[in-house]
Amino acid sequence: MGLYKQDEFQEFYLTLQHIFEETSLSVLSTTDLLQERLAFITGSTSHNCPILTFPDNSQIELTQEKYKKLISYLTQVPSENERQYGFVIIIDRRLNTWNAVKSIISYIEDYFPYSIQCIYLLQPNSWMQRALSHLTILNDITCSYRLIICRTLSELHDYLDVSQLSKDLGGLINFRLFEWIEQRVTIEKLTQSIHELNEILLVFIKECYEIEFPNTVESIQKILNQHSKQKIEFDQELQRIKTWGHSLLCIIHQEHKQSSTSHNNTIDKNNDIQHLVLSSDQSAHARACITALIHIDRIESILSQFWSIHNIRLNHCFALRHFEQRFKEIQTIFIQLYNEVNELSDLDTSLLLFDYCQSDNKNNNRKEEIDQTLIQLDALSQRAQMIISHATQLTNDGLALIMEQQKQQTISYGNDSIEPKCQELEEMKKKLIEQIDEKRHNLKLLKIYIDKLGSINDWCIRGKDMLAMQSIHLSNDKASRSLSELERFLTDLSIMNIEELQYTSTPEPLRSMILQVFNRVNDIRDLCEKRCEQLRHLVKSTYRPIQYVHPLPFQQNESFNLIDTTITPISQQQQQINEHISKFDMDSNRLLSSLNNESIINYNTKMDKKQRHVVTELLVTEQVYVEELRTIIEGYMIKFDDPEQYRSLPPIILQNKTILFSNLPDIYAFHATSFLRDLQQIYNDSLLINTYSIGSAIASCFIKRKSNFKLYEQYVLNKSQSEHIWEQYCCGHSFFTKIQQSLGHRLPLDSYLLKPIQRITQYQLLLKEMIKYTRHEQERIHLQEALYVILNILSHLNDVMHSTQIVGYPDHLYTLGQIRLRGENCLISKEKRRGTVYTRTKTSTRDIFLFERIILLCKKKDEGNGKSLQYQFKEMIKIADIAVCTYPKNDRKKFEIVLKDYSYIIQLSSNGETIEEMNLRWIDTIKNCITQQIEQHRADAKHRSSSLDPSTHARRRRLQNRKIVFNRSPESDNEKAHLPITLIDLNTDNITQNNKLAINNSVSHL
């Protein structure tokens, strides 16, 4: 397909064709005729009409062929504007005959390419020719043009100004034919260069018009480079010709110095040369140069206009081909991901229908396979997110190409292919996400069903065993106990809530398996209910008439075996209450004791009620929190994938969607599918039984899910970047404002993005309230363990949040590993070791951040507004460089970090914890980090040493034994304080043993 519209090409082509014709003169082809002086043109004019002179040259005959050749050339010498006015012709035949006059006039009548204003004839002056003119000759001459016959030069001067006539006609122009021809040769060389350049440019534009778009990026890049090179060559040639033209014009003006005027300025077409002291022929040559320069300017203008359009379209073609190439690459990756997702084991391949009813080991193996598949699916999901981001970027690039093409108002080449590809990209993204989500949902569903079906299988096996072990003929007591066991057994089935499996839409073959399980459960349940009915008949009491009898005398040796000593749950609670109030006076009267027992029961009831209120608050607020997260995801995040919505968003917001929302979907998935369900199950179970264990159940829920709360670490780390994206690009944008109005939210999105951080801080308050209203010691211990877990999580998140405010560190913070501890306002003394002498160099107050690989010493910067808190990086201590971490001089209110050349003595500031406990925690944590580093380097060293030959390995082992030097502290007389300082070299294999020796020495010092 061509690059240009037909009318655009015609406009460029016709203009250049006209210039091509204008510059096609060649004086060399008519030099012989011009030298015969049969006709010439001096450049003089009469009323703007160029004057063409046929001098009187009777010695050489002017034939019609010579006439046509001369006229064809000489009439092209004046400019186009001058030719439009018409020509004035002077025929000098004073020394010739009337026959010659008739011949020249007939030639003019037959052929003259332009209009003629007037012909001035100087008639023959010989006495015979004058006589003939009075007879018949004048009557025989016929001319369609205006013909004025002059007998003398004076009559000619009456019509024409002598300044416009050559000297042979009595004028003032000293016309030198040979000089005129030489100057014309020079000028026409200039025009010939213009002619040739114009011809090349015509071919170039025609080729561009007829060019077809290549199908590869490399081909279009080659064309773009080639055309750019040609454009540069055209510009250079135009500049050369323009310089030549200006130089020639200066020569004509008799200016021997080169013009210092910039040749880039276009010569004024109306440049008036009458102010120059030039003869008519020089003026004509100057006008010819100016005309040539005007042609150059026109060519330059056309080239510039053409290139501005051509370059845009070539670049658009290049961008289009690059878009198509990237599209094919992304499409291929999408297909690979589709295939990899499909190859993962699913319900059809993972279910071997009745493995669940055979052994627990098979259940566990099946769940491990599902977990492994989920891990693989998560890895695929990460790759999918990466390619989805690339696809989103490519879609934005395609839309930008369309908008740019529409803005340029050029041919919409390729737009019809870009839009379908953008739509296909969106469909591929949607399909891949749905495929991964469906696969993950099916696998998680399968895992849940395996657990539930395993529980149901255990229930069925227990039921079969109970029915098989119970005897049909039972006494009343045994029948009652058996009935109670069966009723509890049936209650366990209702707690398992197997009915939800029946109403869940599940694919085959899982659906068939569930139906078989239900049939089996129904069979066991029917058998149990029938057995219960039989047992109820056995335990029915026989009512007899009441008889009045006299009481028997009391006997000491009589036992109380008839009294039912079975204690009901209420009696158990009463007994426990009595034990708790045993400290009261047992000699008090029965009434007072009864009142005290009653008040304690009321107190315990009130405590249980308050605890249930806290549990209800925990559940309700969790439901509200999950609903708010769902609103953010469905109300905002999903709209980013809606084609009708995201077109209004700038690419910078679309690209930073992940930064804006972080891992909010993962947090929502954890709370909605796991944590909230656990709380609801605990709450529902507490309605069926007493509340004795509800606190322990909630505590177990927090402890069991503590690893899931690590999701908040990523959210906290990303929060500052999310706030930056919101403030810079999103705040006040119509996209978010419209969604806020449609959702009925009073606050913008950024307020809702704070919900996860607010929620994680609420759990510790609710747990404290629950501990406050807990009566049972074991339950309180469990809740305190859960509170300890949450407080540790909050402390870690607080440290993470503060670590995001570190500025000035030259590398990325994520390379340092996880943050382990943070110390505020610590007094640090730095000592330098020279030989065996320590010299204190500096004492300063710093905030310390302990990462897995490095300790950062920072200076806090706080302007007091609460928003500008920053930590300016000052110094770092590599964990791998630490030789010893211990107490200095047995001062347990400080701890010391010993390096090769330096020692840091750190005094922590108290935050409610004792200084000794804080120091011990810091020392232990640093030692753990050192141990991790040692293990890592040991693994690296083992890997490196495995590639060495035995002799090299033995030589390196001998060298490592020479690396340890000892240093005695001059400030202490305690021999235990003389610690060996290891010279640690991270580039050698002996680092692991050196670090291990340093740690052992520090431990022995402790």
PDB file of N, CA and C in Angstrom, residues 570-640:
ATOM      1  N   ILE A 570     -24.064 -27.790  84.567  1.00  0.00           N
ATOM      2  CA  ILE A 570     -24.374 -26.681  85.474  1.00  0.00           C
ATOM      3  C   ILE A 570     -23.780 -26.964  86.836  1.00  0.00           C
ATOM      4  N   SER A 571     -23.909 -28.229  87.297  1.00  0.00           N
ATOM      5  CA  SER A 571     -23.352 -28.582  88.596  1.00  0.00           C
ATOM      6  C   SER A 571     -21.841 -28.440  88.593  1.00  0.00           C
ATOM      7  N   GLN A 572     -21.238 -28.772  87.462  1.00  0.00           N
ATOM      8  CA  GLN A 572     -19.783 -28.601  87.376  1.00  0.00           C
ATOM      9  C   GLN A 572     -19.407 -27.141  87.529  1.00  0.00           C
ATOM     10  N   GLN A 573     -20.150 -26.263  86.866  1.00  0.00           N
ATOM     11  CA  GLN A 573     -19.841 -24.840  87.001  1.00  0.00           C
ATOM     12  C   GLN A 573     -20.033 -24.392  88.447  1.00  0.00           C
ATOM     13  N   GLN A 574     -21.119 -24.890  89.088  1.00  0.00           N
ATOM     14  CA  GLN A 574     -21.364 -24.506  90.473  1.00  0.00           C
ATOM     15  C   GLN A 574     -20.237 -25.003  91.370  1.00  0.00           C
ATOM     16  N   GLN A 575     -19.772 -26.227  91.083  1.00  0.00           N
ATOM     17  CA  GLN A 575     -18.694 -26.778  91.886  1.00  0.00           C
ATOM     18  C   GLN A 575     -17.419 -25.961  91.715  1.00  0.00           C
ATOM     19  N   GLN A 576     -17.129 -25.541  90.468  1.00  0.00           N
ATOM     20  CA  GLN A 576     -15.939 -24.720  90.235  1.00  0.00           C
ATOM     21  C   GLN A 576     -16.069 -23.377  90.937  1.00  0.00           C
ATOM     22  N   ILE A 577     -17.259 -22.807  90.901  1.00  0.00           N
ATOM     23  CA  ILE A 577     -17.463 -21.523  91.584  1.00  0.00           C
ATOM     24  C   ILE A 577     -17.231 -21.684  93.081  1.00  0.00           C
ATOM     25  N   ASN A 578     -17.737 -22.796  93.634  1.00  0.00           N
ATOM     26  CA  ASN A 578     -17.546 -23.024  95.064  1.00  0.00           C
ATOM     27  C   ASN A 578     -16.070 -23.149  95.410  1.00  0.00           C
ATOM     28  N   GLU A 579     -15.310 -23.781  94.522  1.00  0.00           N
ATOM     29  CA  GLU A 579     -13.879 -23.895  94.786  1.00  0.00           C
ATOM     30  C   GLU A 579     -13.217 -22.528  94.761  1.00  0.00           C
ATOM     31  N   HIS A 580     -13.629 -21.652  93.816  1.00  0.00           N
ATOM     32  CA  HIS A 580     -13.011 -20.337  93.713  1.00  0.00           C
ATOM     33  C   HIS A 580     -13.327 -19.465  94.928  1.00  0.00           C
ATOM     34  N   ILE A 581     -14.459 -19.705  95.563  1.00  0.00           N
ATOM     35  CA  ILE A 581     -14.821 -18.847  96.705  1.00  0.00           C
ATOM     36  C   ILE A 581     -14.543 -19.549  98.030  1.00  0.00           C
ATOM     37  N   SER A 582     -13.699 -20.596  97.976  1.00  0.00           N
ATOM     38  CA  SER A 582     -13.394 -21.314  99.217  1.00  0.00           C
ATOM     39  C   SER A 582     -12.621 -20.462 100.204  1.00  0.00           C
ATOM     40  N   LYS A 583     -12.038 -19.347  99.735  1.00  0.00           N
ATOM     41  CA  LYS A 583     -11.291 -18.480 100.628  1.00  0.00           C
ATOM     42  C   LYS A 583     -12.210 -17.715 101.591  1.00  0.00           C
ATOM     43  N   PHE A 584     -13.500 -17.687 101.241  1.00  0.00           N
ATOM     44  CA  PHE A 584     -14.420 -16.994 102.159  1.00  0.00           C
ATOM     45  C   PHE A 584     -14.641 -17.824 103.420  1.00  0.00           C
ATOM     46  N   ASP A 585     -15.219 -17.236 104.377  1.00  0.00           N
ATOM     47  CA  ASP A 585     -15.428 -17.869 105.691  1.00  0.00           C
ATOM     48  C   ASP A 585     -16.460 -18.977 105.568  1.00  0.00           C
ATOM     49  N   MET A 586     -16.009 -20.230 105.812  1.00  0.00           N
ATOM     50  CA  MET A 586     -16.913 -21.363 105.678  1.00  0.00           C
ATOM     51  C   MET A 586     -17.859 -21.478 106.867  1.00  0.00           C
ATOM     52  N   ASP A 587     -17.591 -20.709 107.924  1.00  0.00           N
ATOM     53  CA  ASP A 587     -18.472 -20.762 109.086  1.00  0.00           C
ATOM     54  C   ASP A 587     -19.638 -19.788 109.003  1.00  0.00           C
ATOM     55  N   SER A 588     -19.708 -19.047 107.876  1.00  0.00           N
ATOM     56  CA  SER A 588     -20.817 -18.093 107.728  1.00  0.00           C
ATOM     57  C   SER A 588     -22.113 -18.856 107.689  1.00  0.00           C
ATOM     58  N   ASN A 589     -23.132 -18.165 107.942  1.00  0.00           N
ATOM     59  CA  ASN A 589     -24.437 -18.836 107.969  1.00  0.00           C
ATOM     60  C   ASN A 589     -24.858 -19.232 106.562  1.00  0.00           C
ATOM     61  N   ARG A 590     -25.800 -20.179 106.478  1.00  0.00           N
ATOM     62  CA  ARG A 590     -26.212 -20.745 105.201  1.00  0.00           C
ATOM     63  C   ARG A 590     -26.826 -19.699 104.295  1.00  0.00           C
ATOM     64  N   LEU A 591     -27.558 -18.761 104.858  1.00  0.00           N
ATOM     65  CA  LEU A 591     -28.212 -17.739 104.025  1.00  0.00           C
ATOM     66  C   LEU A 591     -27.188 -16.845 103.349  1.00  0.00           C
ATOM     67  N   LEU A 592     -26.183 -16.387 104.148  1.00  0.00           N
ATOM     68  CA  LEU A 592     -25.147 -15.515 103.585  1.00  0.00           C
ATOM     69  C   LEU A 592     -24.352 -16.257 102.514  1.00  0.00           C
ATOM     70  N   SER A 593     -24.060 -17.553 102.797  1.00  0.00           N
ATOM     71  CA  SER A 593     -23.337 -18.347 101.802  1.00  0.00           C
ATOM     72  C   SER A 593     -24.142 -18.475 100.525  1.00  0.00           C
ATOM     73  N   SER A 594     -25.447 -18.680 100.678  1.00  0.00           N
ATOM     74  CA  SER A 594     -26.310 -18.799  99.501  1.00  0.00           C
ATOM     75  C   SER A 594     -26.316 -17.509  98.699  1.00  0.00           C
ATOM     76  N   LEU A 595     -26.381 -16.367  99.415  1.00  0.00           N
ATOM     77  CA  LEU A 595     -26.372 -15.074  98.719  1.00  0.00           C
ATOM     78  C   LEU A 595     -25.058 -14.862  97.992  1.00  0.00           C
ATOM     79  N   ASN A 596     -23.913 -15.220  98.653  1.00  0.00           N
ATOM     80  CA  ASN A 596     -22.614 -15.044  98.000  1.00  0.00           C
ATOM     81  C   ASN A 596     -22.519 -15.893  96.741  1.00  0.00           C
ATOM     82  N   ASN A 597     -22.978 -17.149  96.847  1.00  0.00           N
ATOM     83  CA  ASN A 597     -22.940 -18.012  95.663  1.00  0.00           C
ATOM     84  C   ASN A 597     -23.769 -17.428  94.534  1.00  0.00           C
ATOM     85  N   GLU A 598     -24.886 -16.890  94.879  1.00  0.00           N
ATOM     86  CA  GLU A 598     -25.762 -16.314  93.848  1.00  0.00           C
ATOM     87  C   GLU A 598     -25.112 -15.102  93.197  1.00  0.00           C
ATOM     88  N   SER A 599     -24.441 -14.248  93.972  1.00  0.00           N
ATOM     89  CA  SER A 599     -23.792 -13.062  93.399  1.00  0.00           C
ATOM     90  C   SER A 599     -22.626 -13.457  92.494  1.00  0.00           C
ATOM     91  N   ILE A 600     -21.896 -14.508  92.899  1.00  0.00           N
ATOM     92  CA  ILE A 600     -20.778 -14.960  92.059  1.00  0.00           C
ATOM     93  C   ILE A 600     -21.300 -15.516  90.740  1.00  0.00           C
ATOM     94  N   ILE A 601     -22.409 -16.239  90.821  1.00  0.00           N
ATOM     95  CA  ILE A 601     -23.006 -16.750  89.576  1.00  0.00           C
ATOM     96  C   ILE A 601     -23.397 -15.592  88.672  1.00  0.00           C
ATOM     97  N   ASN A 602     -23.989 -14.563  89.258  1.00  0.00           N
ATOM     98  CA  ASN A 602     -24.365 -13.383  88.460  1.00  0.00           C
ATOM     99  C   ASN A 602     -23.124 -12.712  87.871  1.00  0.00           C
ATOM    100  N   TYR A 603     -22.071 -12.647  88.665  1.00  0.00           N
ATOM    101  CA  TYR A 603     -20.830 -12.023  88.180  1.00  0.00           C
ATOM    102  C   TYR A 603     -20.247 -12.813  87.008  1.00  0.00           C
ATOM    103  N   ASN A 604     -20.219 -14.141  87.173  1.00  0.00           N
ATOM    104  CA  ASN A 604     -19.680 -14.963  86.089  1.00  0.00           C
ATOM    105  C   ASN A 604     -20.531 -14.859  84.833  1.00  0.00           C
ATOM    106  N   THR A 605     -21.838 -14.824  85.036  1.00  0.00           N
ATOM    107  CA  THR A 605     -22.734 -14.671  83.880  1.00  0.00           C
ATOM    108  C   THR A 605     -22.474 -13.349  83.168  1.00  0.00           C
ATOM    109  N   LYS A 606     -22.271 -12.293  83.967  1.00  0.00           N
ATOM    110  CA  LYS A 606     -21.991 -10.980  83.377  1.00  0.00           C
ATOM    111  C   LYS A 606     -20.653 -11.003  82.627  1.00  0.00           C
ATOM    112  N   MET A 607     -19.653 -11.678  83.200  1.00  0.00           N
ATOM    113  CA  MET A 607     -18.356 -11.766  82.527  1.00  0.00           C
ATOM    114  C   MET A 607     -18.484 -12.514  81.201  1.00  0.00           C
ATOM    115  N   ASP A 608     -19.213 -13.646  81.233  1.00  0.00           N
ATOM    116  CA  ASP A 608     -19.408 -14.406  79.997  1.00  0.00           C
ATOM    117  C   ASP A 608     -20.157 -13.580  78.958  1.00  0.00           C
ATOM    118  N   LYS A 609     -21.124 -12.799  79.422  1.00  0.00           N
ATOM    119  CA  LYS A 609     -21.895 -11.965  78.499  1.00  0.00           C
ATOM    120  C   LYS A 609     -21.011 -10.900  77.861  1.00  0.00           C
ATOM    121  N   LYS A 610     -20.158 -10.279  78.666  1.00  0.00           N
ATOM    122  CA  LYS A 610     -19.250  -9.267  78.117  1.00  0.00           C
ATOM    123  C   LYS A 610     -18.257  -9.887  77.141  1.00  0.00           C
ATOM    124  N   GLN A 611     -17.777 -11.088  77.513  1.00  0.00           N
ATOM    125  CA  GLN A 611     -16.853 -11.748  76.593  1.00  0.00           C
ATOM    126  C   GLN A 611     -17.539 -12.057  75.267  1.00  0.00           C
ATOM    127  N   ARG A 612     -18.794 -12.488  75.327  1.00  0.00           N
ATOM    128  CA  ARG A 612     -19.520 -12.760  74.090  1.00  0.00           C
ATOM    129  C   ARG A 612     -19.741 -11.478  73.297  1.00  0.00           C
ATOM    130  N   HIS A 613     -19.947 -10.364  73.994  1.00  0.00           N
ATOM    131  CA  HIS A 613     -20.071  -9.089  73.276  1.00  0.00           C
ATOM    132  C   HIS A 613     -18.788  -8.774  72.508  1.00  0.00           C
ATOM    133  N   VAL A 614     -17.641  -9.039  73.146  1.00  0.00           N
ATOM    134  CA  VAL A 614     -16.360  -8.789  72.463  1.00  0.00           C
ATOM    135  C   VAL A 614     -16.216  -9.711  71.259  1.00  0.00           C
ATOM    136  N   VAL A 615     -16.593 -10.985  71.439  1.00  0.00           N
ATOM    137  CA  VAL A 615     -16.521 -11.932  70.326  1.00  0.00           C
ATOM    138  C   VAL A 615     -17.437 -11.487  69.191  1.00  0.00           C
ATOM    139  N   THR A 616     -18.647 -11.036  69.555  1.00  0.00           N
ATOM    140  CA  THR A 616     -19.580 -10.544  68.535  1.00  0.00           C
ATOM    141  C   THR A 616     -19.006  -9.328  67.815  1.00  0.00           C
ATOM    142  N   GLU A 617     -18.390  -8.447  68.584  1.00  0.00           N
ATOM    143  CA  GLU A 617     -17.777  -7.264  67.966  1.00  0.00           C
ATOM    144  C   GLU A 617     -16.655  -7.673  67.013  1.00  0.00           C
ATOM    145  N   LEU A 618     -15.850  -8.645  67.426  1.00  0.00           N
ATOM    146  CA  LEU A 618     -14.782  -9.131  66.553  1.00  0.00           C
ATOM    147  C   LEU A 618     -15.351  -9.673  65.248  1.00  0.00           C
ATOM    148  N   LEU A 619     -16.415 -10.468  65.356  1.00  0.00           N
ATOM    149  CA  LEU A 619     -17.001 -11.069  64.156  1.00  0.00           C
ATOM    150  C   LEU A 619     -17.652 -10.012  63.267  1.00  0.00           C
ATOM    151  N   VAL A 620     -18.429  -9.111  63.868  1.00  0.00           N
ATOM    152  CA  VAL A 620     -19.145  -8.100  63.075  1.00  0.00           C
ATOM    153  C   VAL A 620     -18.158  -7.158  62.384  1.00  0.00           C
ATOM    154  N   THR A 621     -17.163  -6.691  63.132  1.00  0.00           N
ATOM    155  CA  THR A 621     -16.184  -5.784  62.515  1.00  0.00           C
ATOM    156  C   THR A 621     -15.379  -6.492  61.433  1.00  0.00           C
ATOM    157  N   GLU A 622     -15.140  -7.803  61.620  1.00  0.00           N
ATOM    158  CA  GLU A 622     -14.442  -8.557  60.572  1.00  0.00           C
ATOM    159  C   GLU A 622     -15.303  -8.649  59.316  1.00  0.00           C
ATOM    160  N   GLN A 623     -16.608  -8.859  59.502  1.00  0.00           N
ATOM    161  CA  GLN A 623     -17.503  -8.897  58.342  1.00  0.00           C
ATOM    162  C   GLN A 623     -17.529  -7.552  57.622  1.00  0.00           C
ATOM    163  N   VAL A 624     -17.572  -6.468  58.387  1.00  0.00           N
ATOM    164  CA  VAL A 624     -17.557  -5.132  57.776  1.00  0.00           C
ATOM    165  C   VAL A 624     -16.249  -4.904  57.032  1.00  0.00           C
ATOM    166  N   TYR A 625     -15.154  -5.326  57.634  1.00  0.00           N
ATOM    167  CA  TYR A 625     -13.831  -5.146  57.010  1.00  0.00           C
ATOM    168  C   TYR A 625     -13.739  -5.913  55.691  1.00  0.00           C
ATOM    169  N   VAL A 626     -14.197  -7.159  55.698  1.00  0.00           N
ATOM    170  CA  VAL A 626     -14.167  -7.961  54.470  1.00  0.00           C
ATOM    171  C   VAL A 626     -15.049  -7.331  53.402  1.00  0.00           C
ATOM    172  N   GLU A 627     -16.200  -6.810  53.807  1.00  0.00           N
ATOM    173  CA  GLU A 627     -17.090  -6.159  52.843  1.00  0.00           C
ATOM    174  C   GLU A 627     -16.446  -4.908  52.254  1.00  0.00           C
ATOM    175  N   GLU A 628     -15.735  -4.155  53.078  1.00  0.00           N
ATOM    176  CA  GLU A 628     -15.046  -2.962  52.566  1.00  0.00           C
ATOM    177  C   GLU A 628     -13.956  -3.341  51.572  1.00  0.00           C
ATOM    178  N   LEU A 629     -13.204  -4.398  51.878  1.00  0.00           N
ATOM    179  CA  LEU A 629     -12.183  -4.853  50.929  1.00  0.00           C
ATOM    180  C   LEU A 629     -12.819  -5.303  49.618  1.00  0.00           C
ATOM    181  N   ARG A 630     -13.939  -6.016  49.733  1.00  0.00           N
ATOM    182  CA  ARG A 630     -14.627  -6.455  48.512  1.00  0.00           C
ATOM    183  C   ARG A 630     -15.101  -5.256  47.692  1.00  0.00           C
ATOM    184  N   THR A 631     -15.570  -4.215  48.368  1.00  0.00           N
ATOM    185  CA  THR A 631     -16.024  -3.016  47.660  1.00  0.00           C
ATOM    186  C   THR A 631     -14.871  -2.357  46.912  1.00  0.00           C
ATOM    187  N   ILE A 632     -13.699  -2.306  47.542  1.00  0.00           N
ATOM    188  CA  ILE A 632     -12.535  -1.699  46.865  1.00  0.00           C
ATOM    189  C   ILE A 632     -12.173  -2.496  45.617  1.00  0.00           C
ATOM    190  N   ILE A 633     -12.154  -3.827  45.748  1.00  0.00           N
ATOM    191  CA  ILE A 633     -11.721  -4.669  44.623  1.00  0.00           C
ATOM    192  C   ILE A 633     -12.739  -4.623  43.491  1.00  0.00           C
ATOM    193  N   GLU A 634     -14.028  -4.833  43.834  1.00  0.00           N
ATOM    194  CA  GLU A 634     -15.043  -4.863  42.789  1.00  0.00           C
ATOM    195  C   GLU A 634     -15.410  -3.468  42.302  1.00  0.00           C
ATOM    196  N   GLY A 635     -15.315  -2.480  43.199  1.00  0.00           N
ATOM    197  CA  GLY A 635     -15.708  -1.128  42.808  1.00  0.00           C
ATOM    198  C   GLY A 635     -14.642  -0.381  42.045  1.00  0.00           C
ATOM    199  N   TYR A 636     -13.366  -0.635  42.376  1.00  0.00           N
ATOM    200  CA  TYR A 636     -12.281   0.124  41.748  1.00  0.00           C
ATOM    201  C   TYR A 636     -11.390  -0.758  40.865  1.00  0.00           C
ATOM    202  N   MET A 637     -10.835  -1.837  41.446  1.00  0.00           N
ATOM    203  CA  MET A 637      -9.814  -2.601  40.725  1.00  0.00           C
ATOM    204  C   MET A 637     -10.365  -3.230  39.451  1.00  0.00           C
ATOM    205  N   ILE A 638     -11.566  -3.821  39.541  1.00  0.00           N
ATOM    206  CA  ILE A 638     -12.118  -4.488  38.362  1.00  0.00           C
ATOM    207  C   ILE A 638     -12.413  -3.488  37.254  1.00  0.00           C
ATOM    208  N   LYS A 639     -12.740  -2.233  37.637  1.00  0.00           N
ATOM    209  CA  LYS A 639     -13.029  -1.210  36.618  1.00  0.00           C
ATOM    210  C   LYS A 639     -11.789  -0.901  35.782  1.00  0.00           C
ATOM    211  N   PHE A 640     -10.601  -1.184  36.311  1.00  0.00           N
ATOM    212  CA  PHE A 640      -9.383  -0.954  35.523  1.00  0.00           C
ATOM    213  C   PHE A 640      -9.336  -1.866  34.297  1.00  0.00           C
TER     214      PHE A 640
END
